[in-house]
Amino acid sequence: MATDLKHLFLTFIACAAVVSSMAEPAYAVREPQKKSATKKRRGAVAKETSADVKKRQEATQKEIRLTEQQIKENERSIKSGLSELGKLEGDISASKGKIAATSKRISALTQQISTLEGNITTNESELQRLRDEYLKAVKKMRVARKNMSGLAFVFASENFNQALRRMRYLRQFSRWKDRQSAAIDSKTSELKSQKESLAKTRGEHGAALRKQQSEQQSLQKQYSRQDAIVAELKANGNALKSHLSRKQAEANELRSRISALIAEEERRAAEERARQEAARKAEEERLAREEAARLEAEAAKEAAAREAELLAENSRENSKREAETRKEQKKLEEAKKKEAKKERKRKKKEKKPNEKQEQSKSVPQNYAEARKRVPGSAASKGASANATVNSAGNFASMKGSLPKPASGSFKVTSRFGRQSLPDLPDVVYDNPGIDAEVSPGASALAVYGGKVSGVYMIPGYNTVVIVNHGNYYTVYGNISSPAVKVGDQVRAGQGLGALAPDDDDHSRSSIHFEVWKNREKLNPLEWIR
């Protein structure tokens, strides 16, 4: 609908321009000429045929179509220029980095060459000194021996001690010559190695210089191309401002939609937390009531047990008193028996009683068994509040190591934040994320596991998918056919949908990508590797 309104508006402007161009400026002539021109126009109108009207309408329609085509061409040129300018900024930044690295390498190689040259000069001087000392010692020995052999030199001694000293001298001189020769050979080998290393380093230094020169030339070409694009954009200043204004309005709508979504999810999360807190408190109160009832029941049981124990104690005391009474009775009976026996002895002739009294002694014992208290193991009941499962894990720890949000190539065309064009400081676009050119037919990929919170159709961004990672959100724009829906759980690297091709060039496609922490926008380039 927005496109139809735009075409209608452009058609109205073109018609107005044509009509205004056909009208004559009446204020530029005198009054008599005005009346004459009016009469002529009336006559021309009177004589105008339907064919003339049709031709004029066709000419107007043709002019409208040309105007619309020119607007589309300007729009396409501006869009392409901005995209190429964004890529050039990335290329220029990369080229500057390469030049800085090459310059650092050249400085290191220059220092290495200087060090090697100094070492070579020192070693050459040392080698020359060793050779001079060796030749000097050999010549001196030859003069001392007077061209005699070593054996003759020993036998020419005046006495035995001198011969021993000469033999010892010859041995020491021989060892010294061997050491000196070895030192000369070692120094010669070291010098040769240093010269080879110097030659190799000079070759690397030259290659680095040529590479730096090539990179500087490439940087100059990039600057030249950047200047040319900026000049083209300057030529279409009004159209450029109109394009960026529309693009900024689309970005603001996307930002508002994302902020509203995050605010709604935060509200739901707060409600869920409040519900869980209320459920937790209710559960705690229930457990407290159950615990109080359990304690009350245990107290009643303990009271009953104490009462039974008191009854048992009273029964034991009664039994004890009864036993003592029976014991006293038994003692009395035994005393009576003794008295009866004495009486029988005294009477002697009296008939002894044959009856034997058998007393069955039953000592009833009524032991009340106190009920032992068995400690009951009350089942502990934890709070059953539903904890929110964070499928994304620790998103914050992934800063700088997240994968690219699209398959295939990925070249940034518009960076995060407020961007002003070179030499056009007044033309500013505040990008809430980044835009990147990707391979044709590429798909948007989730950079981390999470839950799909929103799938929207937003002008300028086609379909937008928003994934929740706990306190963080990632936004994927310019999707033509989404492969997920709200509520889906996605894993890292999962496809979210195919990216839409460019309207003007189907061989190119792009993606819009954002990273949010709650309602705070973050720079996505600081998160992806």
Short mmCIF file of C-alpha atoms in Angstrom, two decimals:
data_model
loop_
_atom_site.label_atom_id
_atom_site.label_comp_id
_atom_site.label_asym_id
_atom_site.label_seq_id
_atom_site.Cartn_x
_atom_site.Cartn_y
_atom_site.Cartn_z
CA MET A 1 0.00 0.00 0.00
CA ALA A 2 2.90 2.34 0.78
CA THR A 3 4.27 1.66 -2.73
CA ASP A 4 0.90 2.54 -4.35
CA LEU A 5 0.70 5.77 -2.38
CA LYS A 6 4.24 6.62 -3.48
CA HIS A 7 3.41 6.00 -7.16
CA LEU A 8 0.21 8.04 -6.84
CA PHE A 9 2.12 10.89 -5.23
CA LEU A 10 4.82 10.80 -7.93
CA THR A 11 2.16 10.74 -10.64
CA PHE A 12 0.47 13.76 -9.08
CA ILE A 13 3.80 15.65 -8.98
CA ALA A 14 4.57 14.80 -12.60
CA CYS A 15 1.13 15.91 -13.77
CA ALA A 16 1.44 19.13 -11.85
CA ALA A 17 4.86 19.75 -13.42
CA VAL A 18 3.49 19.14 -16.91
CA VAL A 19 0.49 21.40 -16.36
CA SER A 20 2.67 24.14 -14.90
CA SER A 21 5.07 23.88 -17.83
CA MET A 22 2.19 24.23 -20.27
CA ALA A 23 0.78 27.35 -18.56
CA GLU A 24 2.06 30.75 -19.64
CA PRO A 25 3.19 33.26 -16.99
CA ALA A 26 0.48 35.90 -17.31
CA TYR A 27 2.22 38.27 -14.94
CA ALA A 28 5.11 38.78 -17.38
CA VAL A 29 3.06 40.65 -20.06
CA ARG A 30 1.02 43.79 -20.16
CA GLU A 31 -2.75 43.85 -19.87
CA PRO A 32 -3.49 44.18 -23.61
CA GLN A 33 -1.24 41.23 -24.42
CA LYS A 34 -2.96 39.21 -21.65
CA LYS A 35 -6.38 39.77 -23.20
CA SER A 36 -5.06 38.84 -26.62
CA ALA A 37 -3.43 35.66 -25.31
CA THR A 38 -6.62 34.74 -23.52
CA LYS A 39 -8.61 35.09 -26.74
CA LYS A 40 -6.06 32.96 -28.60
CA ARG A 41 -6.19 30.23 -25.97
CA ARG A 42 -9.97 30.24 -26.09
CA GLY A 43 -9.82 29.87 -29.80
CA ALA A 44 -7.23 27.10 -29.50
CA VAL A 45 -9.36 25.28 -26.95
CA ALA A 46 -12.34 25.64 -29.17
CA LYS A 47 -10.44 24.19 -32.11
CA GLU A 48 -8.71 21.35 -30.08
CA THR A 49 -9.85 17.91 -31.13
CA SER A 50 -10.10 14.65 -29.18
CA ALA A 51 -6.99 13.39 -30.98
CA ASP A 52 -5.03 16.36 -29.60
CA VAL A 53 -6.32 15.62 -26.09
CA LYS A 54 -5.35 11.96 -26.45
CA LYS A 55 -1.87 12.90 -27.67
CA ARG A 56 -1.43 15.28 -24.75
CA GLN A 57 -2.56 12.58 -22.32
CA GLU A 58 -0.15 10.07 -23.87
CA ALA A 59 2.67 12.59 -23.63
CA THR A 60 1.78 13.21 -19.98
CA GLN A 61 1.70 9.48 -19.21
CA LYS A 62 5.01 9.02 -20.99
CA GLU A 63 6.56 11.82 -18.97
CA ILE A 64 5.17 10.28 -15.78
CA ARG A 65 6.67 6.90 -16.68
CA LEU A 66 10.01 8.52 -17.46
CA THR A 67 9.89 10.35 -14.13
CA GLU A 68 9.08 7.14 -12.24
CA GLN A 69 11.85 5.31 -14.09
CA GLN A 70 14.29 8.08 -13.27
CA ILE A 71 13.28 7.94 -9.59
CA LYS A 72 13.78 4.19 -9.57
CA GLU A 73 17.16 4.57 -11.24
CA ASN A 74 18.18 7.16 -8.66
CA GLU A 75 16.96 4.92 -5.86
CA ARG A 76 18.85 1.95 -7.28
CA SER A 77 21.99 4.05 -7.77
CA ILE A 78 21.83 5.43 -4.22
CA LYS A 79 21.19 2.02 -2.71
CA SER A 80 24.03 0.45 -4.68
CA GLY A 81 26.34 3.37 -3.90
CA LEU A 82 25.66 3.17 -0.16
CA SER A 83 26.20 -0.58 -0.18
CA GLU A 84 29.46 -0.28 -2.10
CA LEU A 85 30.54 2.60 0.13
CA GLY A 86 29.95 0.45 3.21
CA LYS A 87 31.99 -2.40 1.73
CA LEU A 88 34.73 0.06 0.76
CA GLU A 89 34.91 1.31 4.35
CA GLY A 90 35.51 -2.26 5.48
CA ASP A 91 38.09 -2.81 2.73
CA ILE A 92 39.84 0.45 3.58
CA SER A 93 39.96 -0.50 7.25
CA ALA A 94 41.34 -3.94 6.34
CA SER A 95 43.92 -2.37 3.98
CA LYS A 96 45.05 0.03 6.70
CA GLY A 97 45.45 -2.92 9.04
CA LYS A 98 47.49 -4.80 6.45
CA ILE A 99 49.69 -1.75 5.80
CA ALA A 100 50.24 -1.28 9.54
CA ALA A 101 51.15 -4.97 9.92
CA THR A 102 53.47 -4.78 6.90
CA SER A 103 55.12 -1.62 8.24
CA LYS A 104 55.67 -3.35 11.55
CA ARG A 105 57.17 -6.32 9.72
CA ILE A 106 59.43 -4.01 7.69
CA SER A 107 60.64 -2.29 10.86
CA ALA A 108 61.42 -5.65 12.45
CA LEU A 109 63.27 -6.82 9.33
CA THR A 110 65.20 -3.55 9.16
CA GLN A 111 66.25 -4.00 12.79
CA GLN A 112 67.18 -7.61 12.07
CA ILE A 113 69.25 -6.58 9.03
CA SER A 114 71.05 -3.94 11.09
CA THR A 115 71.78 -6.50 13.83
CA LEU A 116 73.02 -9.06 11.32
CA GLU A 117 75.27 -6.53 9.60
CA GLY A 118 76.75 -5.50 12.96
CA ASN A 119 77.34 -9.16 13.91
CA ILE A 120 78.95 -9.87 10.53
CA THR A 121 81.29 -6.91 10.89
CA THR A 122 82.26 -8.01 14.40
CA ASN A 123 82.78 -11.62 13.31
CA GLU A 124 84.85 -10.59 10.30
CA SER A 125 87.11 -8.54 12.56
CA GLU A 126 87.36 -11.45 15.02
CA LEU A 127 88.12 -13.89 12.19
CA GLN A 128 90.84 -11.62 10.83
CA ARG A 129 92.36 -11.31 14.31
CA LEU A 130 92.40 -15.12 14.75
CA ARG A 131 94.06 -15.59 11.38
CA ASP A 132 96.69 -12.92 12.08
CA GLU A 133 97.49 -14.47 15.46
CA TYR A 134 97.74 -17.92 13.90
CA LEU A 135 100.08 -16.78 11.09
CA LYS A 136 102.19 -14.76 13.49
CA ALA A 137 102.61 -17.72 15.85
CA VAL A 138 103.44 -20.12 13.00
CA LYS A 139 106.07 -17.74 11.58
CA LYS A 140 107.58 -17.23 15.02
CA MET A 141 107.74 -21.00 15.55
CA ARG A 142 109.45 -21.53 12.24
CA VAL A 143 112.05 -18.90 13.04
CA ALA A 144 112.65 -20.44 16.47
CA ARG A 145 113.06 -23.93 15.06
CA LYS A 146 115.22 -22.66 12.17
CA ASN A 147 113.44 -24.84 9.68
CA MET A 148 114.20 -27.92 11.77
CA SER A 149 111.74 -30.71 12.38
CA GLY A 150 110.18 -31.11 15.79
CA LEU A 151 112.39 -34.10 16.64
CA ALA A 152 115.57 -32.24 15.60
CA PHE A 153 114.42 -29.24 17.60
CA VAL A 154 114.19 -31.46 20.70
CA PHE A 155 117.53 -33.21 20.10
CA ALA A 156 119.26 -29.86 19.57
CA SER A 157 118.71 -29.05 23.23
CA GLU A 158 121.77 -28.37 25.36
CA ASN A 159 120.58 -30.56 28.27
CA PHE A 160 117.82 -32.91 29.28
CA ASN A 161 115.71 -30.26 31.05
CA GLN A 162 115.75 -28.04 27.99
CA ALA A 163 114.67 -31.02 25.88
CA LEU A 164 111.72 -31.63 28.24
CA ARG A 165 110.72 -28.00 28.07
CA ARG A 166 110.92 -28.04 24.27
CA MET A 167 108.79 -31.21 24.09
CA ARG A 168 106.20 -29.65 26.42
CA TYR A 169 106.25 -26.46 24.33
CA LEU A 170 105.72 -28.42 21.12
CA ARG A 171 102.75 -30.24 22.58
CA GLN A 172 101.19 -27.02 23.87
CA PHE A 173 101.79 -25.30 20.54
CA SER A 174 100.18 -28.18 18.68
CA ARG A 175 97.10 -28.04 20.90
CA TRP A 176 96.91 -24.27 20.47
CA LYS A 177 97.11 -24.64 16.68
CA ASP A 178 94.26 -27.15 16.77
CA ARG A 179 92.15 -24.88 18.93
CA GLN A 180 92.93 -21.88 16.78
CA SER A 181 92.09 -23.76 13.59
CA ALA A 182 88.82 -24.95 15.09
CA ALA A 183 87.98 -21.40 16.20
CA ILE A 184 88.76 -20.06 12.73
CA ASP A 185 86.61 -22.77 11.10
CA SER A 186 83.74 -22.15 13.54
CA LYS A 187 83.91 -18.40 13.04
CA THR A 188 84.04 -18.87 9.27
CA SER A 189 80.96 -21.14 9.39
CA GLU A 190 79.12 -18.71 11.66
CA LEU A 191 80.00 -15.83 9.36
CA LYS A 192 78.73 -17.76 6.35
CA SER A 193 75.45 -18.57 8.12
CA GLN A 194 75.00 -14.94 9.10
CA LYS A 195 75.59 -13.77 5.55
CA GLU A 196 73.03 -16.28 4.27
CA SER A 197 70.54 -15.12 6.91
CA LEU A 198 71.27 -11.51 5.94
CA ALA A 199 70.60 -12.26 2.28
CA LYS A 200 67.34 -14.04 3.16
CA THR A 201 66.26 -11.20 5.45
CA ARG A 202 67.02 -8.62 2.77
CA GLY A 203 64.89 -10.65 0.36
CA GLU A 204 62.02 -10.70 2.86
CA HIS A 205 62.52 -6.99 3.45
CA GLY A 206 62.28 -6.30 -0.26
CA ALA A 207 59.16 -8.48 -0.60
CA ALA A 208 57.58 -6.68 2.36
CA LEU A 209 58.36 -3.31 0.79
CA ARG A 210 56.80 -4.41 -2.51
CA LYS A 211 53.75 -5.75 -0.65
CA GLN A 212 53.41 -2.49 1.26
CA GLN A 213 53.65 -0.53 -1.96
CA SER A 214 50.99 -2.74 -3.56
CA GLU A 215 48.71 -2.35 -0.54
CA GLN A 216 49.17 1.41 -0.58
CA GLN A 217 48.28 1.48 -4.27
CA SER A 218 45.21 -0.62 -3.54
CA LEU A 219 44.30 1.75 -0.70
CA GLN A 220 44.65 4.74 -3.02
CA LYS A 221 42.34 3.03 -5.54
CA GLN A 222 39.84 2.40 -2.76
CA TYR A 223 40.03 6.04 -1.71
CA SER A 224 39.54 7.12 -5.33
CA ARG A 225 36.53 4.85 -5.70
CA GLN A 226 35.17 6.14 -2.41
CA ASP A 227 35.52 9.73 -3.61
CA ALA A 228 33.75 8.87 -6.86
CA ILE A 229 30.84 7.22 -5.02
CA VAL A 230 30.57 10.16 -2.63
CA ALA A 231 30.53 12.55 -5.62
CA GLU A 232 27.70 10.54 -7.19
CA LEU A 233 25.78 10.58 -3.93
CA LYS A 234 26.33 14.31 -3.59
CA ALA A 235 24.88 14.80 -7.06
CA ASN A 236 21.68 13.13 -5.81
CA GLY A 237 21.66 14.96 -2.48
CA ASN A 238 17.90 15.33 -2.11
CA ALA A 239 17.24 11.77 -3.25
CA LEU A 240 19.95 10.54 -0.85
CA LYS A 241 18.38 12.36 2.09
CA SER A 242 14.97 11.01 1.13
CA HIS A 243 16.35 7.46 0.90
CA LEU A 244 18.08 7.68 4.26
CA SER A 245 15.03 9.27 5.87
CA ARG A 246 12.85 6.42 4.68
CA LYS A 247 15.46 3.89 5.77
CA GLN A 248 15.72 5.56 9.19
CA ALA A 249 11.93 5.45 9.55
CA GLU A 250 11.98 1.73 8.78
CA ALA A 251 14.81 1.20 11.31
CA ASN A 252 12.87 3.19 13.93
CA GLU A 253 9.78 1.06 13.32
CA LEU A 254 11.88 -2.10 13.73
CA ARG A 255 13.43 -0.73 16.92
CA SER A 256 10.00 0.18 18.30
CA ARG A 257 8.67 -3.29 17.50
CA ILE A 258 11.65 -4.96 19.19
CA SER A 259 11.40 -2.68 22.24
CA ALA A 260 7.69 -3.44 22.55
CA LEU A 261 8.36 -7.18 22.28
CA ILE A 262 11.10 -7.08 24.92
CA ALA A 263 8.93 -4.93 27.22
CA GLU A 264 6.06 -7.42 26.86
CA GLU A 265 8.36 -10.36 27.60
CA GLU A 266 9.78 -8.55 30.61
CA ARG A 267 6.21 -7.91 31.84
CA ARG A 268 5.31 -11.57 31.39
CA ALA A 269 8.51 -12.62 33.11
CA ALA A 270 7.72 -10.29 36.05
CA GLU A 271 4.21 -11.73 36.27
CA GLU A 272 5.59 -15.25 36.15
CA ARG A 273 8.09 -14.42 38.87
CA ALA A 274 5.29 -12.92 40.99
CA ARG A 275 3.14 -16.02 40.40
CA GLN A 276 6.01 -18.31 41.31
CA GLU A 277 6.71 -16.22 44.43
CA ALA A 278 3.05 -16.42 45.46
CA ALA A 279 3.04 -20.18 44.82
CA ARG A 280 6.23 -20.51 46.84
CA LYS A 281 4.77 -18.59 49.76
CA ALA A 282 1.54 -20.62 49.61
CA GLU A 283 3.59 -23.82 49.58
CA GLU A 284 5.63 -22.60 52.53
CA GLU A 285 2.44 -21.77 54.44
CA ARG A 286 1.00 -25.20 53.64
CA LEU A 287 4.17 -26.90 54.79
CA ALA A 288 4.17 -24.76 57.93
CA ARG A 289 0.58 -25.81 58.68
CA GLU A 290 1.43 -29.47 58.09
CA GLU A 291 4.48 -29.15 60.32
CA ALA A 292 2.41 -27.52 63.05
CA ALA A 293 -0.19 -30.30 62.80
CA ARG A 294 2.55 -32.92 62.90
CA LEU A 295 4.14 -31.31 65.95
CA GLU A 296 0.74 -31.11 67.64
CA ALA A 297 0.06 -34.81 66.90
CA GLU A 298 3.49 -35.76 68.22
CA ALA A 299 2.87 -33.70 71.36
CA ALA A 300 -0.45 -35.53 71.91
CA LYS A 301 1.28 -38.88 71.40
CA GLU A 302 4.01 -37.93 73.84
CA ALA A 303 1.40 -36.84 76.39
CA ALA A 304 -0.44 -40.16 75.98
CA ALA A 305 2.85 -42.02 76.33
CA ARG A 306 3.72 -40.10 79.49
CA GLU A 307 0.24 -40.85 80.94
CA ALA A 308 0.63 -44.57 80.14
CA GLU A 309 4.07 -44.53 81.71
CA LEU A 310 2.64 -42.95 84.89
CA LEU A 311 -0.07 -45.61 85.02
CA ALA A 312 2.54 -48.33 84.60
CA GLU A 313 4.63 -46.78 87.37
CA ASN A 314 1.62 -46.69 89.68
CA SER A 315 0.86 -50.33 88.84
CA ARG A 316 4.45 -51.29 89.62
CA GLU A 317 4.29 -49.51 92.96
CA ASN A 318 0.96 -51.25 93.81
CA SER A 319 2.46 -54.61 92.89
CA LYS A 320 5.45 -53.87 95.07
CA ARG A 321 3.24 -52.97 98.02
CA GLU A 322 1.18 -56.16 97.52
CA ALA A 323 4.41 -58.24 97.43
CA GLU A 324 5.56 -56.67 100.68
CA THR A 325 2.18 -57.40 102.24
CA ARG A 326 2.34 -61.03 101.19
CA LYS A 327 5.85 -61.25 102.58
CA GLU A 328 4.69 -59.97 105.94
CA GLN A 329 1.82 -62.41 105.89
CA LYS A 330 4.26 -65.22 105.13
CA LYS A 331 6.46 -64.22 108.05
CA LEU A 332 3.45 -64.23 110.34
CA GLU A 333 2.42 -67.65 109.09
CA GLU A 334 5.93 -69.00 109.65
CA ALA A 335 5.88 -67.59 113.19
CA LYS A 336 2.56 -69.26 113.79
CA LYS A 337 3.96 -72.53 112.49
CA LYS A 338 6.88 -72.32 114.87
CA GLU A 339 4.49 -71.67 117.74
CA ALA A 340 2.37 -74.61 116.63
CA LYS A 341 5.44 -76.86 116.47
CA LYS A 342 6.48 -75.87 119.94
CA GLU A 343 2.95 -76.55 121.06
CA ARG A 344 3.10 -79.96 119.46
CA LYS A 345 6.39 -80.77 121.15
CA ARG A 346 4.97 -79.68 124.42
CA LYS A 347 1.97 -81.83 124.08
CA LYS A 348 4.01 -84.69 122.44
CA LYS A 349 1.11 -86.94 122.31
CA GLU A 350 -1.13 -84.78 120.46
CA LYS A 351 -1.81 -85.81 117.00
CA LYS A 352 0.32 -83.98 114.60
CA PRO A 353 -1.68 -82.37 111.96
CA ASN A 354 -1.41 -84.15 108.64
CA GLU A 355 -2.79 -81.34 106.69
CA LYS A 356 -0.27 -79.53 104.83
CA GLN A 357 -1.30 -76.17 103.86
CA GLU A 358 -0.26 -75.34 100.41
CA GLN A 359 -0.52 -71.81 99.55
CA SER A 360 -0.39 -71.04 96.03
CA LYS A 361 1.43 -67.82 95.73
CA SER A 362 0.55 -66.03 92.68
CA VAL A 363 2.18 -62.70 92.32
CA PRO A 364 0.34 -61.06 89.58
CA GLN A 365 2.42 -58.55 87.91
CA ASN A 366 0.82 -55.97 85.84
CA TYR A 367 3.63 -54.29 83.96
CA ALA A 368 2.48 -51.58 81.76
CA GLU A 369 4.74 -51.43 78.75
CA ALA A 370 5.51 -47.91 77.87
CA ARG A 371 5.15 -47.23 74.19
CA LYS A 372 8.42 -46.43 72.67
CA ARG A 373 8.48 -43.41 70.38
CA VAL A 374 9.57 -44.23 66.93
CA PRO A 375 10.91 -41.04 65.25
CA GLY A 376 8.91 -40.61 62.13
CA SER A 377 10.80 -39.50 59.01
CA ALA A 378 8.57 -36.78 57.64
CA ALA A 379 8.93 -36.56 53.89
CA SER A 380 10.51 -33.28 53.04
CA LYS A 381 8.53 -31.41 50.49
CA GLY A 382 10.46 -28.79 48.51
CA ALA A 383 8.93 -25.88 46.79
CA SER A 384 7.59 -26.94 43.41
CA ALA A 385 7.84 -23.57 41.74
CA ASN A 386 8.43 -23.80 38.00
CA ALA A 387 11.95 -22.51 37.27
CA THR A 388 12.49 -20.93 33.90
CA VAL A 389 14.84 -23.11 31.86
CA ASN A 390 17.38 -21.00 30.05
CA SER A 391 18.14 -23.02 26.93
CA ALA A 392 20.61 -20.41 25.78
CA GLY A 393 22.97 -20.93 28.71
CA ASN A 394 25.47 -18.14 29.32
CA PHE A 395 25.15 -15.95 26.23
CA ALA A 396 27.33 -13.19 27.71
CA SER A 397 30.38 -15.49 27.82
CA MET A 398 30.18 -15.88 24.01
CA LYS A 399 31.08 -12.26 23.28
CA GLY A 400 33.52 -12.14 20.36
CA SER A 401 33.12 -15.85 19.54
CA LEU A 402 29.62 -16.12 18.05
CA PRO A 403 29.43 -17.44 14.47
CA LYS A 404 28.24 -15.37 11.51
CA PRO A 405 24.44 -15.08 11.30
CA ALA A 406 24.34 -16.29 7.68
CA SER A 407 25.75 -19.14 5.63
CA GLY A 408 28.45 -18.52 3.01
CA SER A 409 30.25 -15.21 2.52
CA PHE A 410 29.61 -12.28 4.86
CA LYS A 411 30.71 -8.74 3.99
CA VAL A 412 29.52 -5.82 6.14
CA THR A 413 27.95 -2.97 4.14
CA SER A 414 26.57 -0.83 6.98
CA ARG A 415 28.01 -0.70 10.48
CA PHE A 416 26.35 -0.21 13.86
CA GLY A 417 25.41 3.19 15.27
CA ARG A 418 25.35 6.67 13.79
CA GLN A 419 27.07 6.68 10.42
CA SER A 420 27.86 9.82 8.40
CA LEU A 421 29.15 9.74 4.85
CA PRO A 422 32.57 11.16 3.95
CA ASP A 423 32.29 14.89 3.09
CA LEU A 424 28.57 14.70 3.98
CA PRO A 425 28.48 15.19 7.77
CA ASP A 426 24.83 16.31 7.70
CA VAL A 427 23.67 13.07 6.11
CA VAL A 428 23.43 10.70 9.09
CA TYR A 429 21.88 7.25 9.46
CA ASP A 430 21.56 5.58 12.88
CA ASN A 431 21.77 1.83 12.28
CA PRO A 432 20.42 -0.29 15.17
CA GLY A 433 22.49 -3.25 13.94
CA ILE A 434 24.63 -4.16 10.96
CA ASP A 435 23.85 -4.97 7.33
CA ALA A 436 25.96 -7.44 5.38
CA GLU A 437 26.04 -8.73 1.83
CA VAL A 438 25.88 -12.55 1.73
CA SER A 439 26.00 -15.30 -0.87
CA PRO A 440 22.98 -15.69 -3.18
CA GLY A 441 20.49 -18.17 -1.74
CA ALA A 442 22.02 -17.97 1.75
CA SER A 443 19.99 -18.61 4.89
CA ALA A 444 19.87 -16.79 8.21
CA LEU A 445 21.42 -18.93 10.98
CA ALA A 446 20.85 -18.70 14.72
CA VAL A 447 24.12 -17.64 16.35
CA TYR A 448 23.14 -19.26 19.68
CA GLY A 449 20.46 -21.51 21.13
CA GLY A 450 17.27 -19.91 22.34
CA LYS A 451 13.51 -19.48 21.87
CA VAL A 452 11.82 -17.66 18.97
CA SER A 453 10.01 -14.68 20.53
CA GLY A 454 8.74 -12.90 17.43
CA VAL A 455 8.24 -13.25 13.68
CA TYR A 456 7.19 -9.96 12.02
CA MET A 457 6.70 -8.45 8.59
CA ILE A 458 8.35 -4.99 8.66
CA PRO A 459 8.70 -2.70 5.60
CA GLY A 460 12.29 -2.55 4.41
CA TYR A 461 13.27 -5.71 6.32
CA ASN A 462 10.87 -8.30 4.85
CA THR A 463 10.35 -10.91 7.60
CA VAL A 464 12.19 -10.34 10.89
CA VAL A 465 12.87 -13.18 13.35
CA ILE A 466 13.72 -12.41 17.00
CA VAL A 467 15.36 -15.08 19.20
CA ASN A 468 15.42 -14.84 23.00
CA HIS A 469 18.59 -15.98 24.83
CA GLY A 470 17.58 -15.10 28.38
CA ASN A 471 18.52 -11.46 28.99
CA TYR A 472 19.84 -11.18 25.43
CA TYR A 473 18.07 -11.07 22.05
CA THR A 474 19.29 -11.50 18.47
CA VAL A 475 17.41 -10.08 15.48
CA TYR A 476 17.59 -11.42 11.90
CA GLY A 477 16.08 -9.28 9.12
CA ASN A 478 15.46 -9.58 5.35
CA ILE A 479 14.18 -13.18 5.53
CA SER A 480 11.95 -14.10 2.58
CA SER A 481 10.51 -17.37 3.87
CA PRO A 482 10.86 -18.03 7.63
CA ALA A 483 11.47 -21.63 8.71
CA VAL A 484 10.49 -21.10 12.37
CA LYS A 485 7.50 -19.79 14.31
CA VAL A 486 6.95 -18.11 17.66
CA GLY A 487 7.67 -20.47 20.55
CA ASP A 488 10.10 -22.72 18.64
CA GLN A 489 13.31 -23.73 20.40
CA VAL A 490 16.32 -23.28 18.10
CA ARG A 491 19.92 -24.41 18.46
CA ALA A 492 23.11 -22.67 17.38
CA GLY A 493 23.59 -22.88 13.61
CA GLN A 494 19.96 -23.79 12.89
CA GLY A 495 18.45 -22.19 9.77
CA LEU A 496 15.81 -19.54 10.43
CA GLY A 497 14.81 -19.03 6.80
CA ALA A 498 16.08 -18.13 3.34
CA LEU A 499 17.27 -14.54 2.86
CA ALA A 500 15.49 -12.41 0.26
CA PRO A 501 17.43 -11.47 -2.91
CA ASP A 502 18.01 -7.84 -3.78
CA ASP A 503 15.09 -6.27 -5.68
CA ASP A 504 17.39 -4.75 -8.29
CA ASP A 505 20.00 -7.53 -8.51
CA HIS A 506 18.85 -11.09 -7.80
CA SER A 507 22.46 -12.28 -7.78
CA ARG A 508 22.96 -10.48 -4.46
CA SER A 509 21.37 -10.87 -1.04
CA SER A 510 21.80 -9.23 2.33
CA ILE A 511 20.99 -9.72 6.02
CA HIS A 512 20.21 -7.30 8.83
CA PHE A 513 21.49 -8.46 12.23
CA GLU A 514 21.09 -6.95 15.72
CA VAL A 515 22.07 -7.87 19.29
CA TRP A 516 20.15 -6.54 22.32
CA LYS A 517 20.68 -6.85 26.07
CA ASN A 518 17.19 -6.37 27.48
CA ARG A 519 16.28 -2.99 25.90
CA GLU A 520 19.86 -1.87 25.19
CA LYS A 521 21.26 -2.07 21.66
CA LEU A 522 24.75 -3.59 21.32
CA ASN A 523 27.31 -3.56 18.51
CA PRO A 524 26.97 -6.95 16.75
CA LEU A 525 30.54 -6.77 15.37
CA GLU A 526 31.82 -7.07 18.95
CA TRP A 527 29.97 -10.38 19.35
CA ILE A 528 30.64 -12.31 16.13
CA ARG A 529 34.04 -13.67 15.23
#
